[in-house]
mmCIF file of C-alpha atoms and ligand atoms in Angstrom:
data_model
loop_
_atom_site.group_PDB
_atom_site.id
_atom_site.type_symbol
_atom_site.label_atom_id
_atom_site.label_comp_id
_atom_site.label_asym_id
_atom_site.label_seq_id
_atom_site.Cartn_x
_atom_site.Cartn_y
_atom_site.Cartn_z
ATOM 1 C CA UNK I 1 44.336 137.130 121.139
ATOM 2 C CA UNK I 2 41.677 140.285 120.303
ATOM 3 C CA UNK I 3 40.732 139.031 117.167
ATOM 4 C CA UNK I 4 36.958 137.623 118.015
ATOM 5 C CA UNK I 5 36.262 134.328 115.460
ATOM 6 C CA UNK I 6 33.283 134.246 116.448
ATOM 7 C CA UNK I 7 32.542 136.825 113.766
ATOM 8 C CA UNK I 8 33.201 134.219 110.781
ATOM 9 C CA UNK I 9 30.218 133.499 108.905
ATOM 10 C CA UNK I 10 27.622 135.712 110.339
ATOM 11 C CA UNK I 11 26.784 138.822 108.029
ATOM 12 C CA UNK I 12 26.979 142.579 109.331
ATOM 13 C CA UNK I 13 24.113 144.431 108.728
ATOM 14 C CA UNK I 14 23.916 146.255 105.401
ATOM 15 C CA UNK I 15 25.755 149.772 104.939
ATOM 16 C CA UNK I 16 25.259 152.488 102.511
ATOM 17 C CA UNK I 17 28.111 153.172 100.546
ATOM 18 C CA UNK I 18 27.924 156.580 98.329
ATOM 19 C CA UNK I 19 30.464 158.358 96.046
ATOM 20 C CA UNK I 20 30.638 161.614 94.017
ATOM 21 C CA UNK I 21 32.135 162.322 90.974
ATOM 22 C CA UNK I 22 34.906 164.608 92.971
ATOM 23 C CA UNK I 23 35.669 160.967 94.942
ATOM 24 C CA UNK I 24 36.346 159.515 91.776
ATOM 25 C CA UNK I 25 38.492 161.639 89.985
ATOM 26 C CA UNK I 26 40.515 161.690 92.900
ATOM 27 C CA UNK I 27 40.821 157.876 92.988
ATOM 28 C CA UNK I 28 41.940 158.207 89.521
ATOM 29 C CA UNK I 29 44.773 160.507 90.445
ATOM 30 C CA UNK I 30 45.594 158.399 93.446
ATOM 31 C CA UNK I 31 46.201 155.829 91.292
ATOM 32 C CA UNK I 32 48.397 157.506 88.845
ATOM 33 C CA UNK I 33 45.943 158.051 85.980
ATOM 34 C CA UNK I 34 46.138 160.975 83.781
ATOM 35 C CA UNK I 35 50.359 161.833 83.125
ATOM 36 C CA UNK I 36 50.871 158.684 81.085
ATOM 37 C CA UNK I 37 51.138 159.199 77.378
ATOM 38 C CA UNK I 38 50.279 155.277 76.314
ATOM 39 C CA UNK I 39 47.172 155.737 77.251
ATOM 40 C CA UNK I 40 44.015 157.721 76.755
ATOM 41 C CA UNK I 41 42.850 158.366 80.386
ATOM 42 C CA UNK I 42 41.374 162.067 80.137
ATOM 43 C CA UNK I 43 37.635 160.442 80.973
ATOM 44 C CA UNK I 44 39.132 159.015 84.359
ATOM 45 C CA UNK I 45 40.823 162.033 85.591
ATOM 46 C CA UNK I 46 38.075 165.422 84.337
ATOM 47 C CA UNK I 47 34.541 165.654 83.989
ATOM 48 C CA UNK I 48 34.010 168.264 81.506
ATOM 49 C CA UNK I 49 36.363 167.472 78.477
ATOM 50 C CA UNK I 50 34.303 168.110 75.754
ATOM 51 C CA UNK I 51 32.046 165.410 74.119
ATOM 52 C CA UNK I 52 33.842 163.120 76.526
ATOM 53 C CA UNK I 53 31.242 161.824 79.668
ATOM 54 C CA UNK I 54 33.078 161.488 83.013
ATOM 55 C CA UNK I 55 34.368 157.179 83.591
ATOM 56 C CA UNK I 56 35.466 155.194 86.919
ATOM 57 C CA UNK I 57 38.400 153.150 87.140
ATOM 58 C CA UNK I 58 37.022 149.640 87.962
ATOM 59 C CA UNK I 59 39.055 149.087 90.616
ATOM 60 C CA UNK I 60 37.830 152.435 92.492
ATOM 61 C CA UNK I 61 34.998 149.884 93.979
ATOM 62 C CA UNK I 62 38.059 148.942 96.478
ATOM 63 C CA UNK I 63 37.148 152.275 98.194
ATOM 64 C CA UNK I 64 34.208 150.961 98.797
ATOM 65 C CA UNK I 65 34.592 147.487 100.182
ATOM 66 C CA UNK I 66 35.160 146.607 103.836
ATOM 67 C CA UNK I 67 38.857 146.045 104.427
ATOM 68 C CA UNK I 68 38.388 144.877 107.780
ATOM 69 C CA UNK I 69 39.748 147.471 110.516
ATOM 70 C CA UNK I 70 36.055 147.131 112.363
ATOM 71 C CA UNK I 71 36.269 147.066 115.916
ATOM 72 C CA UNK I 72 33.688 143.959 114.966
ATOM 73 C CA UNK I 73 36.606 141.765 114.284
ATOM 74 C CA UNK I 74 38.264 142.553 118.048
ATOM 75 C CA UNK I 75 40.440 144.674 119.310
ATOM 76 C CA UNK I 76 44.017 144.607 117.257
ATOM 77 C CA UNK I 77 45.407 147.834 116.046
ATOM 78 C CA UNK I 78 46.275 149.454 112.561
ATOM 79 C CA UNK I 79 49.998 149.130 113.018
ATOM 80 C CA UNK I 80 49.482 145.534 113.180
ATOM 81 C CA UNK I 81 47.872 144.918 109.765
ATOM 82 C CA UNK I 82 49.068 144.284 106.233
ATOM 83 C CA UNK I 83 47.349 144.083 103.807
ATOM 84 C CA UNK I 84 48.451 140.578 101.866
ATOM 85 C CA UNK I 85 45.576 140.381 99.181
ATOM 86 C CA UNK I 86 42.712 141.748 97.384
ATOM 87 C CA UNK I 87 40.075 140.398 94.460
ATOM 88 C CA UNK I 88 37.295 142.325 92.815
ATOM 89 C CA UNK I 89 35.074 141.024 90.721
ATOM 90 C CA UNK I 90 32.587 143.726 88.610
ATOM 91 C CA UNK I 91 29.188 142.918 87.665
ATOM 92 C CA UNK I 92 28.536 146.517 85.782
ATOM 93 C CA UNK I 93 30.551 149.685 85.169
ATOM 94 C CA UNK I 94 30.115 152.247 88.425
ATOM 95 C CA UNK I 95 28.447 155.721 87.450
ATOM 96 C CA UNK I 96 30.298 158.871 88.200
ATOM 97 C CA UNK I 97 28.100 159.008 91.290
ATOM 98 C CA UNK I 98 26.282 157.196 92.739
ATOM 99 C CA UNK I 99 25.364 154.624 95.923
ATOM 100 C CA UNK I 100 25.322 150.916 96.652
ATOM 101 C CA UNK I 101 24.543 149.023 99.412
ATOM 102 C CA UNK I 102 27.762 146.650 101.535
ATOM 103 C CA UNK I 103 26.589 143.358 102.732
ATOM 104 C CA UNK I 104 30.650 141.894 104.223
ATOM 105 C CA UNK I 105 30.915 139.176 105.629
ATOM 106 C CA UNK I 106 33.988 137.852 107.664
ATOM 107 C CA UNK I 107 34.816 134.228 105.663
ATOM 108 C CA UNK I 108 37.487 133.439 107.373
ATOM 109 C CA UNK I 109 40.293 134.187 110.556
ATOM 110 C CA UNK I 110 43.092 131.833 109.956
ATOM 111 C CA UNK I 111 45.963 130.752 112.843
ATOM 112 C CA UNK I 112 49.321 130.901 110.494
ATOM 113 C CA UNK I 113 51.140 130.371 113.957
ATOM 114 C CA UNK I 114 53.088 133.938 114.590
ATOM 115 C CA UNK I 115 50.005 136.086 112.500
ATOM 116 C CA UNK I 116 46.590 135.436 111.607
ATOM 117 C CA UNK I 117 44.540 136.222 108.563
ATOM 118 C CA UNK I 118 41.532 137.705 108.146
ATOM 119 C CA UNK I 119 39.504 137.355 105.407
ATOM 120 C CA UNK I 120 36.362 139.551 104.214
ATOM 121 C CA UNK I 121 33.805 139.779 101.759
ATOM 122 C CA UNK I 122 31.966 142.619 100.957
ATOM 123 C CA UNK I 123 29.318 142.491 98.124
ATOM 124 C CA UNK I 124 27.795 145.903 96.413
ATOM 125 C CA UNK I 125 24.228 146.106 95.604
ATOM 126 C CA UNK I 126 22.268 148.411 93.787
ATOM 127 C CA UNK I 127 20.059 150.003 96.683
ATOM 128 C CA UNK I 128 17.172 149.807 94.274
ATOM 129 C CA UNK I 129 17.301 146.661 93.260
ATOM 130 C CA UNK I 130 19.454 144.584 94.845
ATOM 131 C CA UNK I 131 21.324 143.227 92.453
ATOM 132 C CA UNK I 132 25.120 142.776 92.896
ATOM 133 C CA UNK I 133 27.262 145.360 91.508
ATOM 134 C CA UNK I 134 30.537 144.049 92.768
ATOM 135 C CA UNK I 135 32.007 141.470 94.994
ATOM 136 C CA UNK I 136 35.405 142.324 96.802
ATOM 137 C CA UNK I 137 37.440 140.111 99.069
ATOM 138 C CA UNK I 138 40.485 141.582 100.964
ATOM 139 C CA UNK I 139 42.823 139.521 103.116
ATOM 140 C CA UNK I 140 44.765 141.268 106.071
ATOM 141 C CA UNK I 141 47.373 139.970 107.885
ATOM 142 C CA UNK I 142 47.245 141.069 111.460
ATOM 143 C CA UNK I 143 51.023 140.422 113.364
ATOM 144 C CA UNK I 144 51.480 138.568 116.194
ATOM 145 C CA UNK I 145 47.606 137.404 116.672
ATOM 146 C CA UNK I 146 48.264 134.104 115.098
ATOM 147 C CA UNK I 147 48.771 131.158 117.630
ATOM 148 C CA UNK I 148 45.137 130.985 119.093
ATOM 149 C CA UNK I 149 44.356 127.121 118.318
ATOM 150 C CA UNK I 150 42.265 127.481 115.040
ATOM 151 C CA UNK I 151 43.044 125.972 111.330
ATOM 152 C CA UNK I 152 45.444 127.352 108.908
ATOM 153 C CA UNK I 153 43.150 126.959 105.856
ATOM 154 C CA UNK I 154 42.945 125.292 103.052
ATOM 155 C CA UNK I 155 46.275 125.174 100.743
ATOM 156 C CA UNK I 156 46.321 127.948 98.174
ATOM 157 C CA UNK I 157 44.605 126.445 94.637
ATOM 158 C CA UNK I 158 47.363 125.442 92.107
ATOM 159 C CA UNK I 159 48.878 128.758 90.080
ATOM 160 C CA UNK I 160 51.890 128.317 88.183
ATOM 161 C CA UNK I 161 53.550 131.129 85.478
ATOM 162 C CA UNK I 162 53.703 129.699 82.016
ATOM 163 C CA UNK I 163 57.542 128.117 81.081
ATOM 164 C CA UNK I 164 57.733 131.108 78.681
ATOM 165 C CA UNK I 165 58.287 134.949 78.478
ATOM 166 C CA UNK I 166 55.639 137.236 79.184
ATOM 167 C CA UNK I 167 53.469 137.968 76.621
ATOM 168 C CA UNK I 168 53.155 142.054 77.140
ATOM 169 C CA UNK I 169 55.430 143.610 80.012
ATOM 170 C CA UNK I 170 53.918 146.990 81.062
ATOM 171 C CA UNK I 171 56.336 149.443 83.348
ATOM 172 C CA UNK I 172 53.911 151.598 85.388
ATOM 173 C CA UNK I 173 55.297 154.764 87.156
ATOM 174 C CA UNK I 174 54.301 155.313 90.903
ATOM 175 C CA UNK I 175 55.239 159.437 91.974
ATOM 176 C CA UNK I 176 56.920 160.020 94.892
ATOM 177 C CA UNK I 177 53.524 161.901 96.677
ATOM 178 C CA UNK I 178 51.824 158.712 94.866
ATOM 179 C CA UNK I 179 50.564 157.637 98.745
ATOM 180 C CA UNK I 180 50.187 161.296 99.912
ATOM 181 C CA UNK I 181 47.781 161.621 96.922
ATOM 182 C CA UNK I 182 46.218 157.886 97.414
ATOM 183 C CA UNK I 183 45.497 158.058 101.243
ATOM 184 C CA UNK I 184 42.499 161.320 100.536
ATOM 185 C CA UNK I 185 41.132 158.133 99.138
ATOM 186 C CA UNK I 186 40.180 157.247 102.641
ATOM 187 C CA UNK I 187 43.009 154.737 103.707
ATOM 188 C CA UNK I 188 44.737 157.198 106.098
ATOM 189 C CA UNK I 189 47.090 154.660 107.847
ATOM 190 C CA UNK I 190 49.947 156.736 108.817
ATOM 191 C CA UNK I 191 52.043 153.722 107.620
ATOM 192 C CA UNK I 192 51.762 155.567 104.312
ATOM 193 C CA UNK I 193 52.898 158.875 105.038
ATOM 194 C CA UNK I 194 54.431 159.388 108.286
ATOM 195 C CA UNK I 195 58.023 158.170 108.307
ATOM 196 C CA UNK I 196 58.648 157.559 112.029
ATOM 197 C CA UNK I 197 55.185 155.600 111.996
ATOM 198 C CA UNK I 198 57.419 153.368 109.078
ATOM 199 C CA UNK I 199 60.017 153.232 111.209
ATOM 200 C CA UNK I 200 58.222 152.029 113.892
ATOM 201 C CA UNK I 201 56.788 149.157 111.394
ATOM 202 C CA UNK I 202 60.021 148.211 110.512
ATOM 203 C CA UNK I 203 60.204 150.395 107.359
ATOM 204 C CA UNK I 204 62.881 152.268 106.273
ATOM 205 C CA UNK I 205 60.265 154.958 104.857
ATOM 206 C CA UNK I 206 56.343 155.234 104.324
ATOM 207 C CA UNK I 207 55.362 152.473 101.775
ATOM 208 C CA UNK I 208 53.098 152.412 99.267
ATOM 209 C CA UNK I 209 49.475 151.068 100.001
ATOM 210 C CA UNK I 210 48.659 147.497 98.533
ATOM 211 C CA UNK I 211 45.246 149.222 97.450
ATOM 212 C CA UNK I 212 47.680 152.011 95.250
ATOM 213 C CA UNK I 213 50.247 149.312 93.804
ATOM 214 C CA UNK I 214 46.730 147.336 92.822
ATOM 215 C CA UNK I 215 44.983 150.466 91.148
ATOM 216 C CA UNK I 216 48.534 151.081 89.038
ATOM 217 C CA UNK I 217 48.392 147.160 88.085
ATOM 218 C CA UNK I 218 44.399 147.433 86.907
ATOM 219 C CA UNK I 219 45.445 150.428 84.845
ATOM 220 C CA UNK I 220 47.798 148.569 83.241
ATOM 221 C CA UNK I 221 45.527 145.348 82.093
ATOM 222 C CA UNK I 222 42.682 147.796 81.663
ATOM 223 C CA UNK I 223 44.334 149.035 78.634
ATOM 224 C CA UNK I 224 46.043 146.537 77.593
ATOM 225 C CA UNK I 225 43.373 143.709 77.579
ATOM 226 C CA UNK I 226 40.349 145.851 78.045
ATOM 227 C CA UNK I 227 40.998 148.450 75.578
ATOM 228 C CA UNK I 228 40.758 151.105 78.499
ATOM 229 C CA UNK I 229 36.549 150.194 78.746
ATOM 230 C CA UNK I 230 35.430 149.801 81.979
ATOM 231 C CA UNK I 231 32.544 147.850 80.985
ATOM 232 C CA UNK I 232 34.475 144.994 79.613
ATOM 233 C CA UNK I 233 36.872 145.018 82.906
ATOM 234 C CA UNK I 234 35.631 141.363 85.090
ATOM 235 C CA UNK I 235 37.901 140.239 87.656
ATOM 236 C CA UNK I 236 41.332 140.659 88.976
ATOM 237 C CA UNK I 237 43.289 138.852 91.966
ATOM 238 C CA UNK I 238 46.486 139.437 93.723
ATOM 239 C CA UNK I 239 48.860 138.635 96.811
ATOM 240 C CA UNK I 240 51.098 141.480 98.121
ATOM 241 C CA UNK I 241 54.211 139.390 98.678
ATOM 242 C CA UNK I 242 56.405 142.613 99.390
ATOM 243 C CA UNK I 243 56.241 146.325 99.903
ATOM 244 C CA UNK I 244 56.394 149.025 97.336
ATOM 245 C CA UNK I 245 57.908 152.284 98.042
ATOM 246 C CA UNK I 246 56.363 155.449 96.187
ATOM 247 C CA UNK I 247 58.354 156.673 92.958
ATOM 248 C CA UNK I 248 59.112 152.592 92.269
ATOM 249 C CA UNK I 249 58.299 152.002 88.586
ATOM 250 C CA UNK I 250 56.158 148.849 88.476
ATOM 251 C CA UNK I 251 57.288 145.931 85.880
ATOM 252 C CA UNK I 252 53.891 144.008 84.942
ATOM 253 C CA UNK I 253 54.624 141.021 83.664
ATOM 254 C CA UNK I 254 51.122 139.275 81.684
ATOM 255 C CA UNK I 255 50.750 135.921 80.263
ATOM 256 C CA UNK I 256 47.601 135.354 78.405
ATOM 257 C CA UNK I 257 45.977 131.466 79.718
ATOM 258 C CA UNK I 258 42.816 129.829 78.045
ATOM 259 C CA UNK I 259 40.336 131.810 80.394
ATOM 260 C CA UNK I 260 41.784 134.932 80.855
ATOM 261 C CA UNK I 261 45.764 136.484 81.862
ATOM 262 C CA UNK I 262 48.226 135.606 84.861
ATOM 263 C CA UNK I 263 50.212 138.224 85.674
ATOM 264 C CA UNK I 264 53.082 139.506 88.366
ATOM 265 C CA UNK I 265 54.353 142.535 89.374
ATOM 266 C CA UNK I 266 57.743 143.451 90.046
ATOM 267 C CA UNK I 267 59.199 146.853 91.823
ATOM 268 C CA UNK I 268 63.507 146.878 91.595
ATOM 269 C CA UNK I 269 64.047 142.998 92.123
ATOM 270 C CA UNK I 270 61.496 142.143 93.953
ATOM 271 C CA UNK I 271 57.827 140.282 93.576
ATOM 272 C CA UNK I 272 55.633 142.655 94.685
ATOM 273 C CA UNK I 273 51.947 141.231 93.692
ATOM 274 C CA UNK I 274 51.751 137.512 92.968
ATOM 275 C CA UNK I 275 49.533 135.114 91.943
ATOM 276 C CA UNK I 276 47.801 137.312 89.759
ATOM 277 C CA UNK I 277 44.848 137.221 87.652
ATOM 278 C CA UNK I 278 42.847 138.793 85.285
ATOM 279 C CA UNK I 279 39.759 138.175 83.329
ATOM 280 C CA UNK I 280 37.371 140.041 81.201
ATOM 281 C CA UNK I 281 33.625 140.364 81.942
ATOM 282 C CA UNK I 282 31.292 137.709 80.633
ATOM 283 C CA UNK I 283 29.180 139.342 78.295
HETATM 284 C C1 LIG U 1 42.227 144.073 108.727
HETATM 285 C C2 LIG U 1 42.387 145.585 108.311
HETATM 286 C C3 LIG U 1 42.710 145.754 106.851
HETATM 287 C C4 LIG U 1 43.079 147.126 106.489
HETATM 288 C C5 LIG U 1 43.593 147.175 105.055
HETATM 289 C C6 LIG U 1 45.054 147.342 105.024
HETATM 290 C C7 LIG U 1 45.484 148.713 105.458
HETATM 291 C C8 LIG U 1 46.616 149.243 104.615
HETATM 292 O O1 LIG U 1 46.829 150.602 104.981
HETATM 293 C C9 LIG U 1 47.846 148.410 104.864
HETATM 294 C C10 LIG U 1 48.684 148.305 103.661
HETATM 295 O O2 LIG U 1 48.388 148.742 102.591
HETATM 296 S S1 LIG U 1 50.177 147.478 103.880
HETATM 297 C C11 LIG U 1 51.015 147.705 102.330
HETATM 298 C C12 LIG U 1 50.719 146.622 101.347
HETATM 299 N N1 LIG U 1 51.091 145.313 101.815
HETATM 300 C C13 LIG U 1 52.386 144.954 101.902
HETATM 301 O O3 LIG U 1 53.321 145.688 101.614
HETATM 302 C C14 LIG U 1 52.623 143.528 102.376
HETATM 303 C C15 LIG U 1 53.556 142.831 101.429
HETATM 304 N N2 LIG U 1 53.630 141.421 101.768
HETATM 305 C C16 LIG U 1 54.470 140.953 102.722
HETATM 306 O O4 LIG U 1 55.253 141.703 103.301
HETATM 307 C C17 LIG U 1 54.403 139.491 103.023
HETATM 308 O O5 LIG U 1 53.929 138.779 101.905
HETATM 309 C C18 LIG U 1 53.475 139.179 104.236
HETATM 310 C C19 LIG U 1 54.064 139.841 105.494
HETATM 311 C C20 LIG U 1 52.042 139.682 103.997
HETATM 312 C C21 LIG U 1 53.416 137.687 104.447
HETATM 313 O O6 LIG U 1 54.722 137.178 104.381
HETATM 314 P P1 LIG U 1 55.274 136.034 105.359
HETATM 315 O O7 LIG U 1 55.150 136.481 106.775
HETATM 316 O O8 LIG U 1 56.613 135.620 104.813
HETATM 317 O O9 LIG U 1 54.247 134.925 105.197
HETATM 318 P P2 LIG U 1 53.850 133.916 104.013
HETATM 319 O O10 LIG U 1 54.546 132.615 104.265
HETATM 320 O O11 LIG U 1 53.970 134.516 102.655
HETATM 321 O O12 LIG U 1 52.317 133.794 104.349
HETATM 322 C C22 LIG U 1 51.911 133.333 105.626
HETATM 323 C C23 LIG U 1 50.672 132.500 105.445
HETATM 324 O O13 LIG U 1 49.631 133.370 104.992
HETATM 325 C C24 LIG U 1 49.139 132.909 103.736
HETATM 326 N N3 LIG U 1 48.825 134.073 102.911
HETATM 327 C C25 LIG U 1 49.622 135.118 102.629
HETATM 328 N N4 LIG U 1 48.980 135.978 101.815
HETATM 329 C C26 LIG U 1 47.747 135.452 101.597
HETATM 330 C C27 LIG U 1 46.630 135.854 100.832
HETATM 331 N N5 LIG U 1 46.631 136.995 100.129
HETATM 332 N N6 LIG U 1 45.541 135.069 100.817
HETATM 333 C C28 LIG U 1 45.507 133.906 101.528
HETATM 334 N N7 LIG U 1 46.554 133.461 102.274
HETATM 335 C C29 LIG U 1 47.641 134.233 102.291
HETATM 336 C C30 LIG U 1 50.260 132.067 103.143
HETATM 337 O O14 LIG U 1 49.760 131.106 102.206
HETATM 338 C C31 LIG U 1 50.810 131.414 104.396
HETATM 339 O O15 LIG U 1 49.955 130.384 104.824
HETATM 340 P P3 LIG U 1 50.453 128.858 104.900
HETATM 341 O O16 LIG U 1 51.764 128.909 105.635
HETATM 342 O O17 LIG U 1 49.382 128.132 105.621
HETATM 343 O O18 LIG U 1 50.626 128.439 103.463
#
């Protein structure tokens, strides 16, 4: 066991956080903006298209949350972890450039037996004024350090799929150098690019990151309930529940519920984020 729990609960001192405009664009490209005709994505992918100011992708805040390999939370190594979920939640849209401020926090290391869990939360501030600009929570699983006498967590909270056909399906391309253009993102885990470091995981080639298949899914309901406005984009949830292999077309599959949309991915037959949601930003 190298995972320390004695990290739950106790905050890490605050880290600056800071982005350029080049940073985001590139985001946008990582995440397939810019080749796909449905949708009016010029703003996301160039700066100086005439009368049209540069915009983020809300889900480029991901790049700047704490995902968790911090040799704070013990000594395990990258070709251990997957990466089994991620939740943002936006309080404003992000300039072109800018900073913020991370204040994570380790919520939670769960014993699933075989693996554990490791859950973190990582809240953006405005360095000025403090206030939150974003709150992201990413959950890891890290293989084979399960097993080391602590609790398995609560049970997940009650999501079921309406007993009816999706209400909009969207199919979302991935390219085949989709990760090679993703990882200059900063998520260089050779998982993603380097097939005998696959191989060695158990893959039969490099898979796509869970970050990239969740940027392709927030495209999707960003234009479709969002009406491609950052500003109006609130908070979206997911499980990885299998890998995705760049060049996979992505089926999204969206209900529309009372508060907001449930949605699941597909790539070929499989479910490849679950337990989805979606919601729009209070105004
Ligand atoms: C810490 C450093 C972080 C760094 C960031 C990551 C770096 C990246 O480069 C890595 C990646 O991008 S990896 C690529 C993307 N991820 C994947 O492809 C994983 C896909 N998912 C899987 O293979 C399985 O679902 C799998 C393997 C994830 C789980 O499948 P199973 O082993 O069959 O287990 P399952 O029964 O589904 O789950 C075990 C217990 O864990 C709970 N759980 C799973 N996902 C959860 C989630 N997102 N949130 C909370 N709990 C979660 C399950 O509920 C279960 O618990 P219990 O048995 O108590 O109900």
């Amino acid at each position: 066991m190298s995972l320390d729990v004695g990290v739950v609960g106790q905050p890490w001192p605050p880290e600056p956080r800071t982005w350029s405009s080049s940073d985001a664009l590139l985001y946008a490209l990582g995440v397939g903006a810019g080749s796909d005709e449905r949708f009016d994505e010029l703003a996301f992918v160039t700066e100086n298209s005439a009368g049209r100011p540069q915009q983020v992708l809300p889900s480029f805040v991901v790049t700047l949350a704490s995902l968790g390999l911090d040799p704070r939370l013990g000594g395990f190594e990258l070709s251990q972890v997957l990466h089994a979920g991620m939740e943002i939640e936006l309080r404003a849209a992000l300039p072109p450039e800018g900073s913020v401020e991370a204040d994570t926090v380790a919520e939670a290391i769960l014993d699933k037996g075989r693996d554990a869990i490791v859950v973190l939360r990582t809240t953006l501030r405005d360095p000025h004024t403090g206030a939150p600009v974003a709150v992201t929570r990413s959950t890891s699983l890290v293989l084979g350090e399960g097993g080391f006498g602590g609790g398995r967590g609560p049970a997940p909270a009650e999501w079921r799929l309406p007993a009816r056909d999706p209400d909009a399906s969207l199919r979302m391309e991935t390219r085949v150098e989709q990760a090679l253009l993703y990882r200059l993102s900063g998520d260089r885990n050779p998982l993603h690019s380097d097939p005998v470091a696959a191989a060695r995981a158990g893959f039969p080639r490099p898979v796509l990151h869970g970050l990239c298949t969740f940027g392709v899914a927030a495209r999707a309901l960003l234009h479709a309930y969002a009406g491609g406005d950052p500003g109006r984009f609130g908070r979206m949830g997911v499980r990885f529940t299998a890998p995705v292999y760049p060049g996979q077309d992505l089926l999204v599959n969206v209900w529309k519920t009372g508060g907001g949309v449930q949605f699941q991915a597909r790539a070929g037959d499989r479910v490849v984020l679950d337990r989805g949601v979606f919601a729009l930003r209070a105004s």
